[in-house]
PDB file of C-alpha atoms in Angstrom:
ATOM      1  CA  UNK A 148     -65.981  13.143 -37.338  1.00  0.00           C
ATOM      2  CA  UNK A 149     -65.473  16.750 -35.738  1.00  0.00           C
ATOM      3  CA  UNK A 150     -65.841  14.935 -32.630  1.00  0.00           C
ATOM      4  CA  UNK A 151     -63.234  12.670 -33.329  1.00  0.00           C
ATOM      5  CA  UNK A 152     -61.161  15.840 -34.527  1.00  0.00           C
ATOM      6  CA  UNK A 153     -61.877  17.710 -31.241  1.00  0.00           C
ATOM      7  CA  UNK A 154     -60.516  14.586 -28.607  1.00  0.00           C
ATOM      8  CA  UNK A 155     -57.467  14.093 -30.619  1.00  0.00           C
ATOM      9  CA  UNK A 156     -56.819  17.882 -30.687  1.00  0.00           C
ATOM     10  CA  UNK A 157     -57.610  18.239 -26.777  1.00  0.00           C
ATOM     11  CA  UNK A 158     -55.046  15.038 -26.354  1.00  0.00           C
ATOM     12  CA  UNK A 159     -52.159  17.026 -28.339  1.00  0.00           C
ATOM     13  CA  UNK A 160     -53.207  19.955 -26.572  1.00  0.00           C
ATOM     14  CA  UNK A 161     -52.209  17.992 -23.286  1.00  0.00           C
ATOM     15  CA  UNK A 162     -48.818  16.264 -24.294  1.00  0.00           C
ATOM     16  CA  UNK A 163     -47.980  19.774 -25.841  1.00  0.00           C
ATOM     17  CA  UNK A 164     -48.309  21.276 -21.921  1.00  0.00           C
ATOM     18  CA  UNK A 165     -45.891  18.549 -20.473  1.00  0.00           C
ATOM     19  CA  UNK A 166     -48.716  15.973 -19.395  1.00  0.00           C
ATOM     20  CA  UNK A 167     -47.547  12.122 -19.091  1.00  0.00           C
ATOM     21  CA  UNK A 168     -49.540   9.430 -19.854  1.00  0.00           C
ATOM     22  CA  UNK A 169     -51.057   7.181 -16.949  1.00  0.00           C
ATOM     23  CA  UNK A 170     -51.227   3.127 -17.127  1.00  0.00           C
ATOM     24  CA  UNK A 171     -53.182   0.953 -15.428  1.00  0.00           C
ATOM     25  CA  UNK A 172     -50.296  -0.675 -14.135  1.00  0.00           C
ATOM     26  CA  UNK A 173     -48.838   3.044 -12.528  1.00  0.00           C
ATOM     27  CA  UNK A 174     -51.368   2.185  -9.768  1.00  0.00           C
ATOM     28  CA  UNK A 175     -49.162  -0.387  -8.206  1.00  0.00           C
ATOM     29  CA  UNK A 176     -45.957   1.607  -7.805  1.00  0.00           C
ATOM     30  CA  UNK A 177     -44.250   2.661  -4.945  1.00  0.00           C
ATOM     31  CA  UNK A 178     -45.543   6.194  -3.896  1.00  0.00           C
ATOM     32  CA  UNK A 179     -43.303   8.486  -3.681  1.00  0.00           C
ATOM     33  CA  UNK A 180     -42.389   9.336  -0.121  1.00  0.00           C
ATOM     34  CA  UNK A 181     -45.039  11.905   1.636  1.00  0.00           C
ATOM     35  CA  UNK A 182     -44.174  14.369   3.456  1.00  0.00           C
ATOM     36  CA  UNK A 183     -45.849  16.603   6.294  1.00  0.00           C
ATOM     37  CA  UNK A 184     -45.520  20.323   7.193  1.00  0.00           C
ATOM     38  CA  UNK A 185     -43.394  21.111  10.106  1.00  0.00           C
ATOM     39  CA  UNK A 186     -46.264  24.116  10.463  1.00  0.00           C
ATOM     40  CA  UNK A 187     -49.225  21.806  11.015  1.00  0.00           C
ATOM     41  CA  UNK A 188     -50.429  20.851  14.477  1.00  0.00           C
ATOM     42  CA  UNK A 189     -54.068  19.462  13.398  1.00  0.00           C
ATOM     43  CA  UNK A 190     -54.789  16.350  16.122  1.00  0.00           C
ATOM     44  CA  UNK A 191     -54.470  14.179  13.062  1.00  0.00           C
ATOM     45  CA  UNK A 192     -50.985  15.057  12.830  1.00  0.00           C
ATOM     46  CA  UNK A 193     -49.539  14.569  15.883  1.00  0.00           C
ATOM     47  CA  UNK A 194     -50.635  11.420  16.063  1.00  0.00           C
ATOM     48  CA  UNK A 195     -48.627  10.597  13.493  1.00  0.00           C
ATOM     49  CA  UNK A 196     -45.021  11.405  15.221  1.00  0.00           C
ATOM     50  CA  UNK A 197     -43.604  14.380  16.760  1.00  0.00           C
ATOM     51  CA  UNK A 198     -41.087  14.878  14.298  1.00  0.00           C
ATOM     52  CA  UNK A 199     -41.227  17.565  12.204  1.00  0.00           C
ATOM     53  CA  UNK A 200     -41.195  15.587   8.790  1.00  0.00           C
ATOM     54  CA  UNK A 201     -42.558  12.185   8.437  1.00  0.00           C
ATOM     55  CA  UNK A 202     -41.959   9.645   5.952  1.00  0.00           C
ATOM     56  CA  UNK A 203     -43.646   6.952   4.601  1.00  0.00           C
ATOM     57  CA  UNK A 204     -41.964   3.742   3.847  1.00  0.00           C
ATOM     58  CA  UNK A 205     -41.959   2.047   0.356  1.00  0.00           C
ATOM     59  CA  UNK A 206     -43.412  -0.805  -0.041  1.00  0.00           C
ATOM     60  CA  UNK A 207     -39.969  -2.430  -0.313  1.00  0.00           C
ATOM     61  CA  UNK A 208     -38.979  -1.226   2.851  1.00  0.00           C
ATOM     62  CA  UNK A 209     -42.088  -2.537   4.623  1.00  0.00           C
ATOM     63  CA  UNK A 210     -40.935  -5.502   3.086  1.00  0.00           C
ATOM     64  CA  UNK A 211     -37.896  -5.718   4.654  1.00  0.00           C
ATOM     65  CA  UNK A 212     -37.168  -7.962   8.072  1.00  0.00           C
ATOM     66  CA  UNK A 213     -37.379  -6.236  11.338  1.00  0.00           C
ATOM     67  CA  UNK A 214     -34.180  -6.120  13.466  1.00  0.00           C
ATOM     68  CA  UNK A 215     -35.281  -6.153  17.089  1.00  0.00           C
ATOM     69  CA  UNK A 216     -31.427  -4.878  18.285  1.00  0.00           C
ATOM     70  CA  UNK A 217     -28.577  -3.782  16.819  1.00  0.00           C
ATOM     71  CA  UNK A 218     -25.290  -5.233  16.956  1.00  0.00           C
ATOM     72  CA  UNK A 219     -22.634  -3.588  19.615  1.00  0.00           C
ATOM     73  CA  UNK A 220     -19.447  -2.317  18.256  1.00  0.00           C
ATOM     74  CA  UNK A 221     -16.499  -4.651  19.071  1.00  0.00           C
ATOM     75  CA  UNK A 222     -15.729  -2.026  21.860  1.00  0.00           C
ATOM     76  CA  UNK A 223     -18.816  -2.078  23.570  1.00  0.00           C
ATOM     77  CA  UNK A 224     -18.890  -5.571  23.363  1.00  0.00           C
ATOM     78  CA  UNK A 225     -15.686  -6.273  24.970  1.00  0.00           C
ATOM     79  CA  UNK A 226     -16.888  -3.850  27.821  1.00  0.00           C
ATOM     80  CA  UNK A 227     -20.259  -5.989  28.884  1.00  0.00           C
ATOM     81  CA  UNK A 228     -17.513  -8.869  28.623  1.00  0.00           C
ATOM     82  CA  UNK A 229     -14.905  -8.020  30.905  1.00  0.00           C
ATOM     83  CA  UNK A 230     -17.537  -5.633  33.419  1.00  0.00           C
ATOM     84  CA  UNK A 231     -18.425  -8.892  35.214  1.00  0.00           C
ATOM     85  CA  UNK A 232     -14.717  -9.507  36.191  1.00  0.00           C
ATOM     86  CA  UNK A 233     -14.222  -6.025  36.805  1.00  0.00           C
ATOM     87  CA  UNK A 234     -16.951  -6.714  39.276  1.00  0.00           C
ATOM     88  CA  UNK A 235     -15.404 -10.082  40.774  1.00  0.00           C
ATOM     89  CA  UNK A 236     -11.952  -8.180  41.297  1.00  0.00           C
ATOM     90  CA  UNK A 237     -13.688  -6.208  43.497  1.00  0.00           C
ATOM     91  CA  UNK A 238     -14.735  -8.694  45.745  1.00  0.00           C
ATOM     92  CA  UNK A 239     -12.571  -9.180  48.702  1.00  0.00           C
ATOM     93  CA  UNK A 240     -10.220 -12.579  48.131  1.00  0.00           C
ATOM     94  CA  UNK A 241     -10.066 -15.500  50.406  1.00  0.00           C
ATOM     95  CA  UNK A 242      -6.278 -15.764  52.036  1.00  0.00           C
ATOM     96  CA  UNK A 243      -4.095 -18.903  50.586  1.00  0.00           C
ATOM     97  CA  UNK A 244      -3.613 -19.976  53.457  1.00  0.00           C
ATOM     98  CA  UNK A 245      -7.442 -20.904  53.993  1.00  0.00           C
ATOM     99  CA  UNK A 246      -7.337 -22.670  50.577  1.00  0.00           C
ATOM    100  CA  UNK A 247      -7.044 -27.249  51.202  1.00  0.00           C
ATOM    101  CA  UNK A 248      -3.601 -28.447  52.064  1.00  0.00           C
ATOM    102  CA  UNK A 249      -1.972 -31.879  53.945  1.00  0.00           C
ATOM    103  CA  UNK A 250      -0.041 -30.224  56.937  1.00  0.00           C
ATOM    104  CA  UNK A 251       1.216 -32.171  60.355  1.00  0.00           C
ATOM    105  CA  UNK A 252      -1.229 -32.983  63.162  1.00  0.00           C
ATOM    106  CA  UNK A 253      -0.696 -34.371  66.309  1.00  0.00           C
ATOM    107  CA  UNK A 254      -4.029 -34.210  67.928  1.00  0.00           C
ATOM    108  CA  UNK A 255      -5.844 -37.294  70.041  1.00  0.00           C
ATOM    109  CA  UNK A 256      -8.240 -37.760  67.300  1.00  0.00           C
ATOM    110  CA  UNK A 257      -8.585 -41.215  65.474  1.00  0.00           C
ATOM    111  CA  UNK A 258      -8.036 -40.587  61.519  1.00  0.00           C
ATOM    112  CA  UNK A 259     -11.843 -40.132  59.901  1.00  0.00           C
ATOM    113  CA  UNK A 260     -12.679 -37.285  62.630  1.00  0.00           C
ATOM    114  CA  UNK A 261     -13.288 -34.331  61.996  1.00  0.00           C
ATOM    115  CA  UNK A 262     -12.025 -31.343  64.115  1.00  0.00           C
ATOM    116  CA  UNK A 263     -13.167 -28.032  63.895  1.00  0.00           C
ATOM    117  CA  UNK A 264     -10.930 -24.890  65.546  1.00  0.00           C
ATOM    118  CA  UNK A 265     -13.169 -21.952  65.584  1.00  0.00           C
ATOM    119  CA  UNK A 266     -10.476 -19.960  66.890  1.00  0.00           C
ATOM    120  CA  UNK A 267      -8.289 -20.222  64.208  1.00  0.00           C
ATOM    121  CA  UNK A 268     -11.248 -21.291  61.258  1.00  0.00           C
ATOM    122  CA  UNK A 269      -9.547 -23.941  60.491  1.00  0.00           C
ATOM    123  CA  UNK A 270     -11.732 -27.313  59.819  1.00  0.00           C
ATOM    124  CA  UNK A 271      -9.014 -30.750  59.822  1.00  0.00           C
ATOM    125  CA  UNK A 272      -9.605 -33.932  58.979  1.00  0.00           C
ATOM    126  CA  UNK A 273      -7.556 -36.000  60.646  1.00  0.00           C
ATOM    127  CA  UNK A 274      -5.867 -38.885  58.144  1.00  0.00           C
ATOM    128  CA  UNK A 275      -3.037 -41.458  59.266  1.00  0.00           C
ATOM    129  CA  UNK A 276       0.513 -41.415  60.016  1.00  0.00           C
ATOM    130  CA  UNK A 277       0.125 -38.062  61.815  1.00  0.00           C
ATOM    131  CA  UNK A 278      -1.010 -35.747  59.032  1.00  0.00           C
ATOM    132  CA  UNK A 279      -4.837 -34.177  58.339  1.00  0.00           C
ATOM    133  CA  UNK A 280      -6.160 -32.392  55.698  1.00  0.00           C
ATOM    134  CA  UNK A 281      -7.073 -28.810  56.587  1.00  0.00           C
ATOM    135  CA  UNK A 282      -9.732 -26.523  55.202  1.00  0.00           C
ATOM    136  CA  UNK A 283     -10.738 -23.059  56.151  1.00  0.00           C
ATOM    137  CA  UNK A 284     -13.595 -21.964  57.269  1.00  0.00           C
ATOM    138  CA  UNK A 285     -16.292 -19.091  58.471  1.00  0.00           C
ATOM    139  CA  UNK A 286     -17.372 -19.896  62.042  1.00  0.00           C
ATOM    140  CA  UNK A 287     -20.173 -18.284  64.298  1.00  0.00           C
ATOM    141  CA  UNK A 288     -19.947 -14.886  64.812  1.00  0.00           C
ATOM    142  CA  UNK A 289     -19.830 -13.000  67.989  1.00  0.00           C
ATOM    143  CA  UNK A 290     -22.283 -14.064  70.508  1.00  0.00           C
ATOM    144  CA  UNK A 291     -22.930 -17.406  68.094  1.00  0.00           C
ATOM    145  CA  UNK A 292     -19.639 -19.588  68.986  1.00  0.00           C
ATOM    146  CA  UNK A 293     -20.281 -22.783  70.284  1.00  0.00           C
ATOM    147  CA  UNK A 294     -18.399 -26.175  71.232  1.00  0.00           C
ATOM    148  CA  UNK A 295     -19.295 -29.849  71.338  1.00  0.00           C
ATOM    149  CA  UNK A 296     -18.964 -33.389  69.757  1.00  0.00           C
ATOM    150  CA  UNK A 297     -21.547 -34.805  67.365  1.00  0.00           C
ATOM    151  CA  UNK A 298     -22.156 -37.182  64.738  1.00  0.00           C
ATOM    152  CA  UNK A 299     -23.094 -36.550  61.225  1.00  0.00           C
ATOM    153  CA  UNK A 300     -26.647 -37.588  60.842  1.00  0.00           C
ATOM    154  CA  UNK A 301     -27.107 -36.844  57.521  1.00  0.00           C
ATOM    155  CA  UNK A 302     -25.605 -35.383  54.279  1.00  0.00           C
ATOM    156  CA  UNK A 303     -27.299 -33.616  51.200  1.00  0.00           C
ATOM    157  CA  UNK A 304     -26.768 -32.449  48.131  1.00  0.00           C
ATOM    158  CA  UNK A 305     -27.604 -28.730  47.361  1.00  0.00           C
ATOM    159  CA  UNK A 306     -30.012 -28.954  50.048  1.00  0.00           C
ATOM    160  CA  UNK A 307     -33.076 -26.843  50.840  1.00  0.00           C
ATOM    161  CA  UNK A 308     -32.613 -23.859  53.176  1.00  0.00           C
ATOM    162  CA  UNK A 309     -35.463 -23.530  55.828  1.00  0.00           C
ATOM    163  CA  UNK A 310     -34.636 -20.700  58.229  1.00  0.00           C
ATOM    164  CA  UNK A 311     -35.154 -21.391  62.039  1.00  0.00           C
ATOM    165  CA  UNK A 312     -38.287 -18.995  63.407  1.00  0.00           C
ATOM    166  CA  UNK A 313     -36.090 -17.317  65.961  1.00  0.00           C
ATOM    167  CA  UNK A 314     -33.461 -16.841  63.028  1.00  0.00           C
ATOM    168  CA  UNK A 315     -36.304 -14.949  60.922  1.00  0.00           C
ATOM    169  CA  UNK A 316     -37.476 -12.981  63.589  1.00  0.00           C
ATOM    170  CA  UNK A 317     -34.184 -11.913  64.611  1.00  0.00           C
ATOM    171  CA  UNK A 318     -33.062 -10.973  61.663  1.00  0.00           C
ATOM    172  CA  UNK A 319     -36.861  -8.968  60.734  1.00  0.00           C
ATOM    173  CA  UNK A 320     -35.995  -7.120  63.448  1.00  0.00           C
ATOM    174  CA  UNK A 321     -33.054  -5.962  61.659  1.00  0.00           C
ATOM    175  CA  UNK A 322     -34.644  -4.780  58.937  1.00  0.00           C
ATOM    176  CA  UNK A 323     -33.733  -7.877  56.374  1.00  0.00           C
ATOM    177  CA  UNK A 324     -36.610 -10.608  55.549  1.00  0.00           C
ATOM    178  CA  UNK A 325     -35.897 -13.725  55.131  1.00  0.00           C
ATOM    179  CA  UNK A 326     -37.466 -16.176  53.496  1.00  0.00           C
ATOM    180  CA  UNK A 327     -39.570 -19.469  55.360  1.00  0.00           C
ATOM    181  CA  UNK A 328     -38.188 -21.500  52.294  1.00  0.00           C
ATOM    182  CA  UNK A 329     -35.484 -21.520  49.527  1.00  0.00           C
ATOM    183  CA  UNK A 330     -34.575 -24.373  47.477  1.00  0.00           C
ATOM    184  CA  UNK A 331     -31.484 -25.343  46.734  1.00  0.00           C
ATOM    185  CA  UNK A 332     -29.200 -23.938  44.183  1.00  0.00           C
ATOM    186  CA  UNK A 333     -27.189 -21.257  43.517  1.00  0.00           C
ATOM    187  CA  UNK A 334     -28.570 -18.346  45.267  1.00  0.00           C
ATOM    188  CA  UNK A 335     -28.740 -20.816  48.289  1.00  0.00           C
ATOM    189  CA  UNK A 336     -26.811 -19.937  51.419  1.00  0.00           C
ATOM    190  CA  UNK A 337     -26.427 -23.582  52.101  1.00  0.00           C
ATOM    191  CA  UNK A 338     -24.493 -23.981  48.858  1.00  0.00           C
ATOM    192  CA  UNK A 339     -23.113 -27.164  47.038  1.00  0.00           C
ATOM    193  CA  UNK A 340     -23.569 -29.975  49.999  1.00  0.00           C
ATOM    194  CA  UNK A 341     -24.675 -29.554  54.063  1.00  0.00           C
ATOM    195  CA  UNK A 342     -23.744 -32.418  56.358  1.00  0.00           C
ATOM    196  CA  UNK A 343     -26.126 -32.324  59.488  1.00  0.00           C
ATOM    197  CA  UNK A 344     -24.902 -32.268  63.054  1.00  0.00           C
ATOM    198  CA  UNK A 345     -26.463 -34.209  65.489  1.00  0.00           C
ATOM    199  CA  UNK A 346     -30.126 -32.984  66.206  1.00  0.00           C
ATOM    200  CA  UNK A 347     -28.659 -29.352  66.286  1.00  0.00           C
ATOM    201  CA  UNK A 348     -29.609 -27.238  63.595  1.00  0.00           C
ATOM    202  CA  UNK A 349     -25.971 -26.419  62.869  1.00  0.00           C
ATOM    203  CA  UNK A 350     -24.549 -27.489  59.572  1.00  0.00           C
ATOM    204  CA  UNK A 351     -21.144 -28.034  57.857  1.00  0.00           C
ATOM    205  CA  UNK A 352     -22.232 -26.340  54.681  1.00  0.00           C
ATOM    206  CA  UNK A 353     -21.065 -25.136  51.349  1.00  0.00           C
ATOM    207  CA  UNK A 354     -21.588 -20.895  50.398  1.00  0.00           C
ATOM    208  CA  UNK A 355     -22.213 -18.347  47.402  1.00  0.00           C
ATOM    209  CA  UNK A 356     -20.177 -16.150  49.380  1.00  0.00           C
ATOM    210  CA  UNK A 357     -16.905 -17.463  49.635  1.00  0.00           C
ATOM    211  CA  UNK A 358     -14.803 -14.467  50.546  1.00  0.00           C
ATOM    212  CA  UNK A 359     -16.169 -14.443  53.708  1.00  0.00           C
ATOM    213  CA  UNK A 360     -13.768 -17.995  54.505  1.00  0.00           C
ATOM    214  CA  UNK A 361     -11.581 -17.274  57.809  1.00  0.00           C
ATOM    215  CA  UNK A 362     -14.221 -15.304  59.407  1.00  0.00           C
ATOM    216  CA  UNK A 363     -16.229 -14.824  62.090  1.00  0.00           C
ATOM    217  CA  UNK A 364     -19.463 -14.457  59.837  1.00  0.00           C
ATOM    218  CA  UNK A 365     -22.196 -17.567  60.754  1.00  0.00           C
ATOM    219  CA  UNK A 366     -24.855 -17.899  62.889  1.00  0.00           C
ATOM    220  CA  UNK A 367     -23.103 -20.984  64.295  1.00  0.00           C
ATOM    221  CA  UNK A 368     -23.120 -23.115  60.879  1.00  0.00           C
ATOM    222  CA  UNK A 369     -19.642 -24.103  59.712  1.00  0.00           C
ATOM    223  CA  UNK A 370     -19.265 -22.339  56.317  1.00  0.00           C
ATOM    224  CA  UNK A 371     -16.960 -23.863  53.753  1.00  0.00           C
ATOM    225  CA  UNK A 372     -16.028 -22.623  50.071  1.00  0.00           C
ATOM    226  CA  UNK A 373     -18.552 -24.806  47.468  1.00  0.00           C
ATOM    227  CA  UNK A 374     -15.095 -26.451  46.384  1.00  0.00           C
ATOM    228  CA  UNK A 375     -13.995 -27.696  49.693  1.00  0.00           C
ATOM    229  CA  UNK A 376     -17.684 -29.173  51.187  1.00  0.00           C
ATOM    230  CA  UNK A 377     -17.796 -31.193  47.935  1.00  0.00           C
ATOM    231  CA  UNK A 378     -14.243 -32.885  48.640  1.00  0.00           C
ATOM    232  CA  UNK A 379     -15.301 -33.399  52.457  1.00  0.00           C
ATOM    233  CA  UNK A 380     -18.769 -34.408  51.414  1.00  0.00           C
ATOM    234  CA  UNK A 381     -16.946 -37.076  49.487  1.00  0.00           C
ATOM    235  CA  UNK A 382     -14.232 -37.979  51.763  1.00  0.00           C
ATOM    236  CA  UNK A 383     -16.744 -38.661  55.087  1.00  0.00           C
ATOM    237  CA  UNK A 384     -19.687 -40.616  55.943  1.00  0.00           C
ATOM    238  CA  UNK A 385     -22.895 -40.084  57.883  1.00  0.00           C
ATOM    239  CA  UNK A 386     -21.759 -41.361  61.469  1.00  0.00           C
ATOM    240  CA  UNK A 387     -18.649 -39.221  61.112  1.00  0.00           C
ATOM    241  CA  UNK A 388     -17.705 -38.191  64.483  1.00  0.00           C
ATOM    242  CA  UNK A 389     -17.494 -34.302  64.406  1.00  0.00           C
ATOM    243  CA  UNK A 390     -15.608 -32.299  67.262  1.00  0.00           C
ATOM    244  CA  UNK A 391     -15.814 -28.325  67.649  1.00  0.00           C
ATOM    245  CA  UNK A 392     -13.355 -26.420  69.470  1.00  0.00           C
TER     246      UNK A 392
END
């Protein structure tokens, strides 16, 4: 009995002081959050995060899913929209005057030719009742112009870009690398459509760089906006007589 007596007193003793009781139950609580001297520097702790107090999550936090970005402010997001054309404004801007149009012709040709003036970078197609329809163009650069009548062997369709071995090693020794192979697409210098001259390696080609149109920029290939080769691609057939000028 005084034993009894002496637990029951030692319990009152404790409440008295302030004490709460513990449960087994308390054990799966959150812990309250823990926090870490800005004075200690023990290995242990810096492992743990250079800043100066550290907190650990709740378990309902853990709990919580992880957002791998946040979402921009209308602002920003209207900037990374409008940065691209900000970008294409820059580019230099083909002339109008290089863009398709019917005009007059009065040349020797029989309609279905094709006539290329590298002097003016103009590429015609020569149609009945005295009228062509007329394309610009980027013709061979200095030291590249050439002249001549051919056929159109063959035509294709985003073709494959295989760089001549005197093209490559002229322009290595320029500093710029070009590839032995590229395959068609986008990023292709060939562009949209190539229709083959003769057994030349010269081309009537499509471009990703159409702001060069009306210039002396080729290394003797006939350069045409993406647009325009797909309209003459359709309009012509292989056999097409071709004359440059």
């Amino acid at each position: 009995m005084k034993t009894a007596f002496t637990f029951v007193l030692g319990a009152a003793a404790v409440l008295a002081a302030g004490a709460t009781t513990s449960f087994a139950n308390d054990r799966y609580a959150d812990r309250p959050p823990v926090m870490v001297s800005p004075d200690l520097s023990a290995p242990w702790v810096l492992q743990l995060g250079h800043a100066p107090g550290i907190v650990r999550p709740t378990r309902q936090a853990m709990q919580q899913p992880r957002r791998l970005f946040q979402a921009q402010p209308d602002q920003q997001r209207t900037a990374a929209v409008q940065q691209p054309a900000k970008r294409m404004a820059m580019r230099p801007q083909i002339n109008p005057i290089y863009l398709p149009q019917e005009v007059a012709y009065d040349g020797p040709q029989k309609p279905g030719t094709i006539v290329i003036d590298t002097h003016q970078n103009f590429l015609y197609l020569v149609e009945k009742d005295g009228k062509a329809r007329r394309y610009g163009v980027g013709t061979g650069k200095p030291g590249f112009e050439w002249s001549g009548t051919h056929k159109i062997t063959d035509k294709k369709v985003w073709p494959d870009w295989r760089p001549p071995a005197v093209m490559i090693k002229r322009e290595a020794a320029k500093g710029r690398y070009l590839p032995t192979y590229l395959a068609g697409g986008i990023e292709n210098p060939l562009g949209a459509r190539a229709l083959y001259l003769g057994t030349t390696e010269y081309r009537i080609h499509g471009t990703n760089q159409p702001w060069t149109i009306g210039g002396a920029v080729s290394s003797g290939c006939i350069r045409m906006r993406n647009e325009d080769v797909v309209d003459l691609y359709e309009r012509v057939k292989v056999g097409t007589t071709v004359e440059v000028i």
